[in-house]
Short mmCIF file of C-alpha atoms in Angstrom, two decimals:
data_model
loop_
_atom_site.label_atom_id
_atom_site.label_comp_id
_atom_site.label_asym_id
_atom_site.label_seq_id
_atom_site.Cartn_x
_atom_site.Cartn_y
_atom_site.Cartn_z
CA MET A 1 -15.51 -27.15 16.31
CA ARG A 2 -12.60 -25.29 15.15
CA ARG A 3 -10.19 -27.21 13.22
CA LYS A 4 -6.58 -27.15 13.67
CA PRO A 5 -4.72 -25.24 10.74
CA VAL A 6 -1.98 -26.83 8.76
CA ARG A 7 1.53 -25.60 8.54
CA MET A 8 2.18 -24.09 5.00
CA LYS A 9 4.71 -26.04 3.03
CA SER A 10 8.14 -24.53 2.90
CA THR A 11 8.01 -23.68 -0.70
CA ILE A 12 5.61 -20.95 -0.20
CA LEU A 13 7.38 -19.97 3.09
CA VAL A 14 10.13 -17.46 1.21
CA LEU A 15 12.70 -15.86 3.09
CA ALA A 16 11.57 -13.58 5.86
CA VAL A 17 12.42 -9.82 5.34
CA CYS A 18 12.36 -7.29 8.23
CA ALA A 19 8.68 -6.23 9.05
CA THR A 20 8.68 -2.48 7.35
CA LEU A 21 5.90 -0.53 5.85
CA VAL A 22 6.60 0.32 2.35
CA THR A 23 5.88 3.81 1.52
CA TYR A 24 6.06 6.14 -1.61
CA ALA A 25 6.78 9.50 -2.64
CA GLU A 26 4.54 9.33 -5.63
CA LYS A 27 0.85 8.78 -4.73
CA LEU A 28 -0.38 5.48 -5.72
CA VAL A 29 -4.08 6.89 -5.76
CA LYS A 30 -4.97 9.92 -7.74
CA ASN A 31 -7.95 12.36 -7.55
CA GLY A 32 -10.49 10.58 -9.72
CA ASP A 33 -9.31 7.12 -9.44
CA THR A 34 -11.55 4.22 -9.10
CA VAL A 35 -10.34 1.59 -6.11
CA VAL A 36 -11.56 -1.97 -5.52
CA PHE A 37 -11.22 -3.44 -1.85
CA MET A 38 -10.87 -7.04 -2.09
CA GLY A 39 -11.25 -9.18 0.94
CA ASP A 40 -13.27 -10.90 3.37
CA SER A 41 -15.46 -10.18 6.22
CA ILE A 42 -13.05 -7.46 7.58
CA THR A 43 -13.10 -5.50 4.53
CA ARG A 44 -17.07 -6.02 3.89
CA TYR A 45 -17.50 -4.63 7.53
CA GLY A 46 -14.81 -2.28 6.64
CA GLY A 47 -17.02 -0.61 4.05
CA ASP A 48 -20.54 -1.34 5.80
CA ASN A 49 -19.48 0.31 8.93
CA PRO A 50 -19.08 4.06 8.84
CA HIS A 51 -15.82 4.09 10.34
CA GLY A 52 -14.51 0.55 8.98
CA TYR A 53 -11.22 0.80 7.60
CA VAL A 54 -12.37 1.07 3.93
CA ASN A 55 -14.38 4.27 4.68
CA LEU A 56 -11.81 5.67 6.82
CA THR A 57 -9.20 5.10 4.08
CA VAL A 58 -11.50 6.81 1.67
CA ALA A 59 -11.94 9.57 3.98
CA GLY A 60 -8.12 10.09 4.58
CA LEU A 61 -7.75 10.55 0.99
CA ALA A 62 -10.54 12.99 0.33
CA ALA A 63 -8.94 15.01 3.48
CA ASN A 64 -6.14 15.50 1.01
CA GLY A 65 -8.05 16.21 -2.03
CA ILE A 66 -8.29 12.82 -3.37
CA ALA A 67 -11.73 11.79 -4.36
CA VAL A 68 -12.05 8.41 -5.53
CA THR A 69 -14.91 5.86 -6.55
CA PHE A 70 -14.56 2.76 -4.34
CA TYR A 71 -16.15 -0.65 -4.63
CA ASP A 72 -15.89 -2.58 -1.38
CA VAL A 73 -15.89 -6.51 -2.66
CA GLY A 74 -15.17 -8.38 0.66
CA VAL A 75 -17.16 -11.62 1.24
CA PRO A 76 -17.35 -12.90 4.44
CA GLY A 77 -15.76 -16.41 5.08
CA GLU A 78 -13.77 -16.27 2.21
CA VAL A 79 -10.48 -17.71 1.88
CA ALA A 80 -7.88 -16.43 -0.84
CA ALA A 81 -8.44 -18.96 -3.56
CA GLU A 82 -12.15 -18.11 -3.29
CA MET A 83 -11.20 -14.27 -3.90
CA ARG A 84 -8.76 -15.53 -6.82
CA ALA A 85 -11.65 -17.09 -8.33
CA ARG A 86 -13.73 -14.06 -8.72
CA PHE A 87 -11.19 -11.52 -9.22
CA THR A 88 -11.94 -11.24 -13.15
CA ARG A 89 -15.56 -10.37 -12.45
CA ASP A 90 -15.24 -8.40 -9.17
CA VAL A 91 -11.95 -6.57 -9.63
CA ILE A 92 -10.53 -6.47 -13.53
CA ASP A 93 -14.01 -6.10 -15.27
CA ARG A 94 -14.33 -2.81 -13.16
CA LYS A 95 -11.23 -1.44 -14.39
CA PRO A 96 -9.96 0.33 -11.58
CA ALA A 97 -6.52 2.30 -10.98
CA VAL A 98 -5.74 0.63 -7.65
CA VAL A 99 -6.98 -2.74 -6.12
CA THR A 100 -6.00 -3.49 -2.10
CA ILE A 101 -5.95 -7.07 -1.50
CA SER A 102 -6.54 -8.28 2.07
CA ALA A 103 -6.63 -12.16 2.60
CA GLY A 104 -5.25 -14.90 4.78
CA VAL A 105 -7.31 -14.96 8.16
CA ASN A 106 -9.92 -17.31 6.89
CA ASP A 107 -7.17 -19.41 5.44
CA ILE A 108 -5.56 -19.80 8.89
CA TYR A 109 -8.87 -20.15 10.37
CA PHE A 110 -10.34 -23.02 8.32
CA GLY A 111 -6.74 -24.49 8.16
CA VAL A 112 -6.69 -24.80 4.28
CA ALA A 113 -3.04 -23.89 3.79
CA GLU A 114 -2.06 -27.62 2.54
CA GLU A 115 -5.35 -29.66 2.48
CA SER A 116 -9.31 -28.74 2.56
CA LYS A 117 -10.73 -30.20 5.69
CA SER A 118 -13.98 -27.66 5.60
CA GLY A 119 -15.26 -27.75 2.13
CA LYS A 120 -13.06 -24.89 1.45
CA PRO A 121 -10.69 -24.75 -1.61
CA VAL A 122 -6.81 -25.21 -0.73
CA SER A 123 -5.78 -21.73 -0.27
CA ASN A 124 -2.53 -20.11 0.74
CA PRO A 125 -0.11 -17.06 -0.27
CA SER A 126 0.30 -18.25 -3.65
CA ASP A 127 -3.24 -17.40 -4.19
CA VAL A 128 -2.73 -13.72 -2.99
CA ILE A 129 0.18 -13.72 -5.24
CA ALA A 130 -1.81 -14.72 -8.09
CA MET A 131 -4.16 -11.97 -7.32
CA ILE A 132 -1.34 -9.46 -7.39
CA GLU A 133 -0.06 -10.75 -10.82
CA ALA A 134 -3.47 -10.70 -12.33
CA ALA A 135 -3.97 -6.89 -11.56
CA GLN A 136 -0.52 -5.82 -12.89
CA ALA A 137 -1.19 -8.01 -15.95
CA ASN A 138 -4.30 -5.78 -16.67
CA GLY A 139 -2.70 -2.50 -15.80
CA ILE A 140 -4.21 -2.23 -12.15
CA ARG A 141 -2.04 -1.07 -9.32
CA PRO A 142 -2.01 -3.83 -6.38
CA ILE A 143 -1.63 -2.97 -2.82
CA VAL A 144 -1.20 -5.88 -0.79
CA MET A 145 -2.17 -6.40 2.92
CA THR A 146 -0.95 -8.94 5.24
CA PRO A 147 -3.31 -10.94 7.26
CA THR A 148 -4.38 -9.40 10.99
CA PHE A 149 -4.11 -11.44 13.76
CA ALA A 150 -6.85 -12.89 15.65
CA GLU A 151 -8.50 -14.07 19.19
CA PHE A 152 -7.55 -17.50 17.96
CA ASP A 153 -4.16 -16.69 17.09
CA THR A 154 -1.98 -18.15 19.93
CA GLY A 155 0.12 -21.32 20.01
CA GLU A 156 0.49 -23.05 16.35
CA ASN A 157 -2.09 -20.38 14.86
CA SER A 158 0.19 -17.64 15.69
CA GLU A 159 3.08 -18.97 13.99
CA ILE A 160 0.82 -19.95 10.84
CA THR A 161 -0.25 -16.36 10.99
CA LYS A 162 2.99 -15.16 11.13
CA ASP A 163 4.57 -17.41 8.34
CA TYR A 164 1.34 -16.30 6.21
CA ALA A 165 2.28 -12.62 6.66
CA ALA A 166 5.94 -13.18 6.11
CA ALA A 167 5.04 -14.94 2.85
CA VAL A 168 3.06 -12.05 1.72
CA ARG A 169 5.76 -9.67 2.88
CA SER A 170 8.71 -10.94 1.56
CA TYR A 171 7.04 -11.30 -2.10
CA ALA A 172 6.00 -7.60 -1.94
CA LEU A 173 9.09 -6.21 -1.05
CA THR A 174 11.22 -8.69 -3.53
CA LYS A 175 8.96 -7.57 -6.41
CA GLY A 176 8.52 -4.03 -5.36
CA ILE A 177 4.71 -4.54 -4.41
CA PRO A 178 3.36 -1.59 -2.49
CA LEU A 179 2.75 -2.90 1.15
CA ALA A 180 0.37 -2.38 3.89
CA ASP A 181 1.77 -4.35 6.45
CA THR A 182 -1.39 -4.62 8.72
CA TRP A 183 -0.13 -7.79 10.33
CA GLN A 184 2.70 -5.93 11.66
CA ALA A 185 0.79 -2.76 12.63
CA VAL A 186 -1.94 -4.98 14.53
CA THR A 187 0.89 -6.79 16.17
CA ASP A 188 2.52 -3.53 17.41
CA TRP A 189 -0.68 -2.44 18.99
CA ARG A 190 -1.33 -5.61 20.74
CA ASP A 191 2.24 -5.58 21.90
CA ASP A 192 2.71 -1.77 22.83
CA SER A 193 3.03 -1.07 26.51
CA THR A 194 0.04 1.24 26.65
CA ALA A 195 -2.50 -0.90 24.56
CA PRO A 196 -3.68 -3.12 27.74
CA TYR A 197 -4.33 0.21 29.43
CA LEU A 198 -6.61 1.49 26.41
CA GLU A 199 -8.22 -2.02 25.61
CA TYR A 200 -8.85 -3.83 29.14
CA GLN A 201 -9.47 -0.60 31.64
CA LEU A 202 -11.02 1.83 29.19
CA LYS A 203 -12.51 -0.84 26.75
CA TYR A 204 -11.05 0.36 23.62
CA LYS A 205 -10.37 -3.09 22.09
CA LEU A 206 -8.86 -3.42 18.71
CA THR A 207 -11.65 -5.89 17.44
CA ILE A 208 -15.12 -6.42 18.53
CA ASP A 209 -15.06 -10.26 18.63
CA GLY A 210 -11.40 -11.26 18.35
CA VAL A 211 -11.55 -11.12 14.44
CA HIS A 212 -13.55 -8.10 13.13
CA MET A 213 -12.03 -4.60 13.85
CA ALA A 214 -13.14 -2.20 16.34
CA PRO A 215 -12.80 1.41 15.89
CA ALA A 216 -9.20 1.35 17.01
CA GLY A 217 -8.62 -1.71 14.92
CA ASN A 218 -9.92 -0.12 11.77
CA ARG A 219 -7.74 2.95 12.39
CA VAL A 220 -4.73 0.81 12.71
CA MET A 221 -5.59 -0.54 9.33
CA ALA A 222 -6.45 2.51 7.89
CA ARG A 223 -3.15 4.04 8.73
CA ALA A 224 -1.38 1.27 7.10
CA LEU A 225 -3.28 1.46 4.24
CA LEU A 226 -2.97 5.03 3.56
CA ARG A 227 1.03 4.92 4.29
CA ALA A 228 1.05 2.32 1.64
CA MET A 229 -0.76 4.68 -0.69
CA GLY A 230 1.79 7.31 -0.32
CA LEU A 231 0.70 9.81 2.31
CA ASP A 232 3.38 11.47 4.04
CA ASP A 233 3.12 12.83 7.85
CA SER A 234 1.35 16.00 7.07
CA GLU A 235 -1.31 14.12 5.02
CA MET A 236 -1.86 11.52 7.50
CA ALA A 237 -2.40 14.62 10.24
CA LYS A 238 -5.16 15.74 7.78
CA ALA A 239 -6.68 12.15 7.59
CA GLU A 240 -6.72 11.87 11.42
CA ALA A 241 -8.22 15.43 12.01
CA ALA A 242 -10.80 14.50 9.64
CA TRP A 243 -11.64 11.12 11.35
CA ASN A 244 -11.32 13.16 14.85
CA ALA A 245 -13.88 15.47 13.57
CA ASP A 246 -16.48 12.85 13.84
CA GLU A 247 -16.01 12.02 17.17
CA HIS A 248 -19.20 10.09 18.09
CA ILE A 249 -17.18 6.99 16.85
CA PHE A 250 -15.75 6.95 20.33
CA GLY A 251 -19.34 7.87 22.03
CA VAL A 252 -19.18 5.47 24.93
CA HIS A 253 -17.67 6.92 27.55
CA PRO A 254 -16.34 4.45 30.31
CA THR A 255 -17.21 5.48 34.00
CA VAL A 256 -13.75 4.72 35.85
CA LYS A 257 -11.98 6.78 38.12
CA ILE A 258 -8.28 7.04 37.42
CA THR A 259 -5.21 8.51 39.42
CA PRO A 260 -3.28 10.95 38.05
CA ALA A 261 -0.22 8.80 36.98
CA GLN A 262 -3.01 6.68 35.14
CA LEU A 263 -4.43 9.66 33.72
CA ALA A 264 -0.79 10.53 32.09
CA THR A 265 -0.33 7.05 30.69
CA PHE A 266 -3.85 6.90 28.90
CA LYS A 267 -3.03 10.51 27.48
CA GLN A 268 0.04 9.56 25.94
CA ALA A 269 -1.76 6.17 24.59
CA ALA A 270 -4.28 8.16 23.28
CA ALA A 271 -1.89 10.40 21.61
CA ASN A 272 0.20 7.38 20.29
CA THR A 273 -2.93 6.25 18.55
CA GLY A 274 -4.37 9.28 17.09
CA MET A 275 -7.59 9.13 19.08
CA GLY A 276 -8.22 12.69 19.49
CA ALA A 277 -11.74 12.18 20.99
CA CYS A 278 -10.19 10.03 23.77
CA LEU A 279 -7.81 12.77 24.76
CA LYS A 280 -10.61 15.16 25.37
CA MET A 281 -12.37 12.79 27.55
CA ALA A 282 -9.12 11.90 29.36
CA GLU A 283 -9.08 15.69 30.29
CA GLU A 284 -12.87 15.09 31.77
CA MET A 285 -11.84 12.15 34.00
CA GLY A 286 -11.53 12.66 37.40
CA ALA A 287 -8.72 11.19 39.52
#
């Protein structure tokens, strides 16, 4: 039985700032750097899955001549406080140039923003901030990610997730911390008028189970992260081309018949999401 999350105290709900992805002219990740990906199961599977967001990010960098050594230290089920407790061992001791920090989904799921009712430690955006500060104190460039929404993210949960993301985003923008606003990115996907067509008729869902990312969701996350790392439009196009070269990521071809108008809608949706294989598939689908 899922526990009802607890709304975070106003002391950690810093002022909301417009949801804007922060990009940098200078690359935050350079050829030869070591990068650590800190997170929960979304990050763990992002490295275990060949087309997870961790591997897509590394491939996107490589497509632009930036080869990195990377460590995926995502641990399924962890809240931000648990990540903070192992940050020295799993991040600082590895002496990376860059760390990405993805936390918050489990804080909301287990309802531990103010008090623990699940055996988990109390955990909230202050733990994310502590990891950012620990990285900076040790000469590591942090890139912070906002928590993605999930299937249970409705009603009060939706507001708690939004507040958690706003707290992380506000701190990052106020302090000049590189930000990959993955909450905004996946929310934009969910709210886009073409997304329901991709998700429900053609079965290209954002997640596989309401929480963990499907191929489309992994791309959304990787795009946001690469932008935060400083890739420009031309470099993002190279990353997308490298991803599209491995087209079996979209190997399941739905057996549906669509009208010419639906075909046009689908092609536009595929173009908007950079799903090159889908465009090819769309051409093959009869009316």
